[in-house]
Coordinates of C-alpha atoms and ligand atoms in Angstrom, one line a residue:
M158 CA 0.1 0.1 0.0
E159 CA 1.1 3.6 -0.5
H160 CA 1.8 5.5 2.3
K161 CA 1.8 9.2 2.4
D162 CA 5.1 10.9 2.7
I163 CA 5.0 11.6 6.8
D164 CA 7.8 11.2 9.2
W165 CA 5.6 9.3 11.0
S166 CA 8.3 9.0 14.3
N167 CA 8.2 13.1 14.3
L168 CA 4.6 13.5 14.3
D169 CA 3.1 15.1 17.2
F170 CA -0.4 15.4 18.5
S171 CA -2.1 17.5 16.3
Y172 CA -4.9 18.2 13.7
R173 CA -4.1 17.3 10.1
K174 CA -6.4 17.1 7.5
T175 CA -7.0 13.8 5.8
N176 CA -8.9 12.8 2.5
K177 CA -12.4 12.1 3.6
R178 CA -14.7 12.4 6.6
Y179 CA -18.0 10.8 7.5
V180 CA -21.0 12.9 8.0
A181 CA -24.9 11.8 8.6
N182 CA -27.6 14.3 9.4
Y183 CA -30.3 13.4 11.9
K184 CA -33.6 15.8 10.8
N185 CA -37.4 15.3 11.8
G186 CA -36.9 12.4 14.3
A187 CA -34.2 10.1 11.5
W188 CA -30.8 9.9 10.9
D189 CA -30.1 9.9 7.2
E190 CA -28.1 7.4 5.2
G191 CA -24.9 9.2 5.5
A192 CA -21.9 9.6 3.4
L193 CA -18.1 10.2 2.9
V194 CA -17.6 13.9 2.1
E195 CA -14.2 15.7 1.0
D196 CA -15.2 18.8 2.6
D197 CA -13.8 19.4 6.1
T198 CA -15.7 22.5 7.3
I199 CA -19.5 22.7 8.5
T200 CA -21.7 25.4 8.0
M201 CA -24.6 26.1 10.8
S202 CA -26.8 28.4 12.4
E203 CA -25.1 30.8 14.6
C204 CA -27.7 29.6 17.1
A205 CA -27.0 26.3 17.0
G206 CA -27.3 24.2 19.9
V207 CA -23.5 23.0 20.2
L208 CA -22.3 26.9 19.9
Q209 CA -24.8 28.4 22.5
Y210 CA -25.6 25.5 25.1
A211 CA -22.4 23.0 24.3
Q212 CA -24.6 20.2 23.6
T213 CA -21.9 17.8 21.7
V214 CA -20.4 14.6 22.9
F215 CA -17.3 12.9 21.6
E216 CA -15.4 9.7 20.8
G217 CA -11.7 8.6 20.4
L218 CA -10.2 5.6 19.0
K219 CA -7.3 4.7 16.8
A220 CA -6.5 2.7 13.7
Y221 CA -3.2 1.2 13.2
T222 CA -1.2 -1.8 11.5
T223 CA -0.6 -4.8 12.9
E224 CA 2.5 -6.9 12.6
D225 CA 1.2 -8.9 10.0
G226 CA 0.1 -6.0 8.0
R227 CA -3.7 -5.9 8.5
I228 CA -5.0 -2.6 9.5
V229 CA -7.3 -2.5 12.6
T230 CA -9.2 -0.6 15.3
F231 CA -9.4 -1.9 19.2
R232 CA -12.8 -2.3 20.6
P233 CA -14.8 0.1 18.4
D234 CA -17.9 -1.5 19.8
L235 CA -17.5 0.0 23.4
N236 CA -17.0 3.7 21.6
A237 CA -20.2 3.1 20.1
E238 CA -21.9 2.0 23.2
R239 CA -20.1 5.0 25.1
L240 CA -20.9 7.6 22.7
E241 CA -24.7 5.9 22.9
A242 CA -24.5 6.3 26.9
S243 CA -22.9 9.9 26.5
A244 CA -25.7 11.4 23.6
K245 CA -28.4 9.8 26.3
R246 CA -27.3 12.1 28.9
L247 CA -27.4 15.1 27.2
E248 CA -30.8 14.5 25.4
M249 CA -29.2 13.9 22.0
P250 CA -30.4 10.9 19.7
V251 CA -28.6 7.7 19.6
F252 CA -26.6 7.0 16.2
P253 CA -26.5 3.2 16.0
K254 CA -23.7 0.7 17.2
D255 CA -23.4 -0.9 13.5
R256 CA -23.3 2.4 11.6
F257 CA -21.2 3.7 14.2
I258 CA -18.7 0.8 13.4
E259 CA -19.4 1.2 9.6
A260 CA -18.7 4.9 9.4
V261 CA -15.4 4.4 11.3
S262 CA -14.3 1.5 9.0
E263 CA -15.4 3.8 6.1
V264 CA -13.1 6.6 7.3
V265 CA -10.2 4.5 8.1
S266 CA -10.3 3.0 4.4
A267 CA -10.8 6.2 2.7
N268 CA -7.7 7.6 4.4
K269 CA -5.8 4.1 4.4
E270 CA -2.6 5.8 3.1
F271 CA -2.5 7.8 6.5
V272 CA -2.4 4.8 8.6
P273 CA 1.1 4.4 9.6
P274 CA 3.3 1.0 9.1
Y275 CA 3.9 -1.0 11.8
G276 CA 6.7 -0.5 14.1
S277 CA 6.4 3.4 13.8
G278 CA 4.5 4.0 17.1
A279 CA 2.3 6.5 15.0
T280 CA -1.6 5.8 14.7
L281 CA -4.3 7.3 12.8
Y282 CA -6.6 8.8 15.5
I283 CA -10.5 8.6 14.5
R284 CA -12.5 10.8 16.3
P285 CA -16.3 10.5 16.0
Y286 CA -18.7 12.9 17.2
M287 CA -21.9 14.5 17.4
F288 CA -23.6 17.7 18.0
G289 CA -26.7 20.0 17.8
I290 CA -27.1 21.7 14.7
S291 CA -30.2 23.4 14.7
P292 CA -31.1 26.9 16.6
V293 CA -31.9 26.8 20.0
I294 CA -32.1 29.9 22.2
G295 CA -34.7 28.9 24.7
V296 CA -32.4 26.1 26.7
S297 CA -33.8 22.8 25.5
P298 CA -32.2 19.7 23.5
A299 CA -31.9 20.9 19.3
E300 CA -34.2 19.4 17.2
D301 CA -31.6 18.3 14.5
Y302 CA -27.9 16.8 14.8
Q303 CA -25.1 16.1 12.7
F304 CA -22.7 13.0 13.7
R305 CA -19.3 13.2 11.7
V306 CA -16.2 11.0 12.0
F307 CA -12.8 12.3 10.7
S308 CA -9.5 10.9 11.2
T309 CA -5.8 12.7 11.8
P310 CA -2.5 11.0 11.9
V311 CA -0.6 11.3 15.1
G312 CA 2.9 10.6 16.5
P313 CA 4.0 7.9 19.3
Y314 CA 2.9 8.9 22.5
F315 CA 6.4 8.4 24.3
K316 CA 9.1 9.6 21.8
G317 CA 12.4 8.1 23.4
G318 CA 10.8 6.1 26.3
A319 CA 8.0 6.1 28.6
K320 CA 9.5 8.8 31.2
P321 CA 7.5 8.8 34.3
I322 CA 5.2 12.3 34.7
T323 CA 4.5 14.5 37.9
I324 CA 1.2 15.4 39.0
K325 CA -0.7 17.7 41.1
V326 CA -3.7 17.5 43.1
S327 CA -5.8 19.8 41.5
D328 CA -7.9 22.6 43.2
F329 CA -10.7 22.3 41.0
D330 CA -12.9 19.8 40.5
R331 CA -13.7 18.2 36.6
A332 CA -17.1 16.8 37.4
A333 CA -19.9 17.2 39.9
P334 CA -21.6 14.6 42.3
C335 CA -24.3 13.3 39.9
G336 CA -23.2 15.3 37.2
T337 CA -21.5 14.8 33.9
G338 CA -18.1 13.3 34.7
N339 CA -19.1 9.8 33.4
I340 CA -19.5 10.9 29.8
K341 CA -17.5 11.9 27.2
A342 CA -18.7 15.3 26.5
G343 CA -17.0 18.7 25.3
L344 CA -18.1 20.3 28.3
N345 CA -16.0 18.3 30.8
Y346 CA -13.2 19.4 28.8
A347 CA -14.1 23.5 28.3
M348 CA -14.0 23.3 32.4
S349 CA -10.9 21.4 32.9
L350 CA -8.7 24.2 30.4
H351 CA -8.1 26.8 33.1
A352 CA -6.7 23.7 35.5
I353 CA -4.9 22.1 33.1
V354 CA -2.9 25.4 32.0
T355 CA -2.6 26.4 35.6
A356 CA -0.7 22.8 36.5
H357 CA 1.5 23.3 33.2
N358 CA 2.1 26.8 34.1
E359 CA 3.3 25.3 37.7
G360 CA 5.4 22.6 35.9
Y361 CA 3.1 19.8 36.6
D362 CA 2.3 17.1 33.4
E363 CA -1.2 16.6 34.6
N364 CA -3.8 16.9 37.4
M365 CA -5.3 14.7 39.8
Y366 CA -9.0 15.6 40.3
L367 CA -10.4 14.3 43.3
D368 CA -14.4 13.4 44.3
P369 CA -16.0 16.5 43.8
G370 CA -18.1 15.5 47.0
T371 CA -15.8 15.0 49.7
R372 CA -12.4 15.9 48.3
T373 CA -10.6 12.9 50.1
K374 CA -10.7 10.4 47.0
V375 CA -8.7 9.6 43.8
E376 CA -11.0 10.0 40.8
E377 CA -8.9 10.6 37.6
T378 CA -6.8 13.0 35.5
G379 CA -8.3 15.2 32.6
G380 CA -8.2 12.7 30.2
A381 CA -7.3 9.4 31.8
N382 CA -8.1 6.6 34.4
F383 CA -5.7 5.7 37.5
L384 CA -4.3 2.6 37.8
F385 CA -2.8 1.6 40.9
V386 CA -0.5 -1.5 41.7
T387 CA 0.1 -2.5 45.4
K388 CA 3.4 -3.4 47.0
D389 CA 2.3 -7.1 46.8
N390 CA 1.6 -6.9 43.0
K391 CA -2.5 -6.3 43.1
I392 CA -4.3 -3.9 40.7
V393 CA -6.5 -1.0 42.4
T394 CA -8.7 1.2 40.4
P395 CA -10.8 3.9 41.7
K396 CA -14.3 3.2 41.8
S397 CA -16.6 5.7 41.3
D398 CA -19.9 7.2 39.5
S399 CA -18.1 10.5 38.0
I400 CA -15.0 8.9 36.2
L401 CA -15.1 8.1 32.7
P402 CA -15.3 4.6 32.2
S403 CA -11.7 4.0 29.9
I404 CA -12.0 1.2 27.1
T405 CA -8.2 1.1 27.9
R406 CA -8.5 1.0 32.1
R407 CA -11.4 -1.7 31.3
S408 CA -9.1 -3.3 28.8
L409 CA -6.0 -3.3 31.0
V410 CA -8.3 -4.7 34.2
Y411 CA -9.4 -7.9 31.9
V412 CA -5.3 -8.4 30.8
A413 CA -4.7 -8.2 34.7
K414 CA -7.0 -11.1 35.6
E415 CA -6.8 -13.3 32.6
Y416 CA -3.7 -12.9 31.0
L417 CA -1.2 -12.3 34.0
G418 CA -2.8 -13.9 37.1
L419 CA -3.3 -10.7 38.7
E420 CA -6.0 -9.7 41.3
V421 CA -8.1 -6.7 40.4
T422 CA -9.7 -4.7 43.2
E423 CA -12.3 -1.8 41.9
R424 CA -12.9 0.4 45.2
P425 CA -13.0 3.8 46.3
V426 CA -9.4 4.8 46.6
Y427 CA -8.4 7.7 49.5
L428 CA -5.8 10.4 48.9
S429 CA -4.2 9.6 52.1
E430 CA -3.3 5.9 50.7
V431 CA -1.7 6.7 47.5
G432 CA 1.8 6.9 49.0
D433 CA 1.4 3.1 49.9
F434 CA 1.3 2.0 46.4
A435 CA 4.4 0.8 44.5
E436 CA 3.4 2.2 41.1
C437 CA 0.9 4.3 39.4
G438 CA -0.2 4.6 36.1
L439 CA -2.7 7.0 33.7
C440 CA -4.5 4.6 31.3
G441 CA -6.2 6.1 27.9
T442 CA -6.1 5.4 24.3
A443 CA -3.7 7.6 23.3
A444 CA -0.4 6.7 25.6
V445 CA -2.3 3.2 27.0
I446 CA -0.6 3.8 30.2
S447 CA 1.5 6.6 31.4
P448 CA 3.7 6.0 34.1
V449 CA 3.0 8.6 37.0
G450 CA 6.3 9.0 39.1
K451 CA 5.5 11.9 41.6
I452 CA 2.0 13.3 43.0
V453 CA 2.1 16.6 44.8
D454 CA -0.5 17.7 47.1
H455 CA 0.0 21.2 47.9
G456 CA 3.9 21.1 48.6
K457 CA 3.6 17.6 50.0
E458 CA 5.4 15.2 47.7
I459 CA 3.9 11.6 47.1
C460 CA 6.8 9.6 45.6
M461 CA 6.2 6.1 43.9
A462 CA 8.6 3.4 44.7
S463 CA 8.7 2.9 40.6
G464 CA 10.8 6.3 40.7
M465 CA 11.4 8.6 37.9
E466 CA 13.0 6.7 35.5
A467 CA 11.2 4.1 34.1
M468 CA 7.8 2.2 34.3
G469 CA 7.2 0.2 37.2
P470 CA 7.7 -3.7 36.2
V471 CA 3.8 -4.6 36.9
T472 CA 2.8 -1.3 34.8
K473 CA 5.5 -2.3 32.4
K474 CA 4.2 -5.8 31.5
L475 CA 0.5 -4.8 31.5
Y476 CA 1.7 -2.0 28.6
D477 CA 3.2 -5.1 26.8
T478 CA 0.5 -7.5 26.8
L479 CA -2.0 -4.8 25.9
T480 CA 0.1 -3.4 23.2
G481 CA 1.2 -7.0 22.3
I482 CA -2.6 -8.0 22.2
Q483 CA -3.1 -4.7 19.9
M484 CA -0.5 -5.2 17.5
G485 CA -1.2 -8.7 17.0
R486 CA 1.7 -10.4 18.6
I487 CA -0.3 -11.8 21.5
D488 CA -3.5 -13.8 20.9
A489 CA -6.6 -11.2 21.5
P490 CA -9.6 -12.1 23.1
E491 CA -12.8 -12.5 20.7
G492 CA -14.1 -9.3 19.5
W493 CA -11.0 -6.8 20.4
I494 CA -9.5 -6.8 17.2
H495 CA -11.3 -5.1 14.3
E496 CA -10.1 -5.7 11.1
I497 CA -10.8 -2.8 8.2
E498 CA -11.6 -4.0 4.8
C499 CA -9.5 -1.7 2.6
Ligands
PLP531 C1 -11.6 9.6 26.9 C2 -10.9 9.7 28.4 C3 -10.4 8.7 29.4 C4 -9.7 7.5 28.5 O1 -10.5 6.4 27.9 P1 -10.2 5.7 27.0 O2 -11.5 5.1 26.6 O3 -9.1 4.7 27.3 O4 -9.5 6.5 25.8 C5 -10.4 8.7 30.5 N1 -10.7 9.9 30.9 C6 -11.7 11.0 30.2 C7 -12.2 12.0 31.3 C8 -11.7 10.9 28.9 O5 -12.5 11.7 28.2

């Protein structure tokens, strides 16, 4: 296959226009049949629901080349289900799961020369999203919606090895109790921008958000779930209704139990016990796991036993196993790898 002339290993995480994107419109209570289009711009009413009241939800997944040269996506059915949950929470119509998976496949296929080669570490990032497009001025759900999928090639998350990061306990909340923390909505990100810019200005890589009700329990970062490893090699992940259910975290939990024979507990995790863990990682599609070396709580440094030089051994094993499954080097559980017919 012809690849685009791109320096894959030096790509960063930024938007780059590709050939085609998918568009479907919801009007008069039904989705039209949808199509791939070349136009990368959107024209809408100045009063569109998305512009006035942020009625928009999204997903993120990637397409990549496996060791044996297949182009695949990872568990797109779970992205479809999560978009459905997000849409329902914001009073938006559901885009059917089979059509979601088909739209993602069509976009990847139409942009296959942008799918990086195996071993480059780069991927084709896929962004499905939906938004209220008809005019809304009195607060209410829009009448009409648009569902789109575009793709953009992105570089390897870790250039030159996964170095542990330093995060701070944020003074801001990312979610409210009984709010929208558990759905993938743009509004959760708009309100996190000030917190992340503040953290970066102070020299931290990320924020650790606490539970908004009591501010004693660990929730997640702006875009990744926590996974902890105890000193006796057990996995602990925070349980909370305001955490976004990461597909990567759910997959890592399965891998820990079924491939590595590790004990996994999902339970509330208190900030006061974080220093007792040996390893800490952040789980999300982009990095799979980024190791956390240090957590700073208002000047008090909590240093993970795994240190600041490399991923801890259990985190590394989880990372190697899941990326091995994704890349086709290790047998995948049924239904995890979705091959794209190009
Ligand atoms: C998308 C997202 C994640 C990671 O989810 P994955 O499905 O693993 O990519 C975690 N937290 C938040 C807030 C997110 O938006």
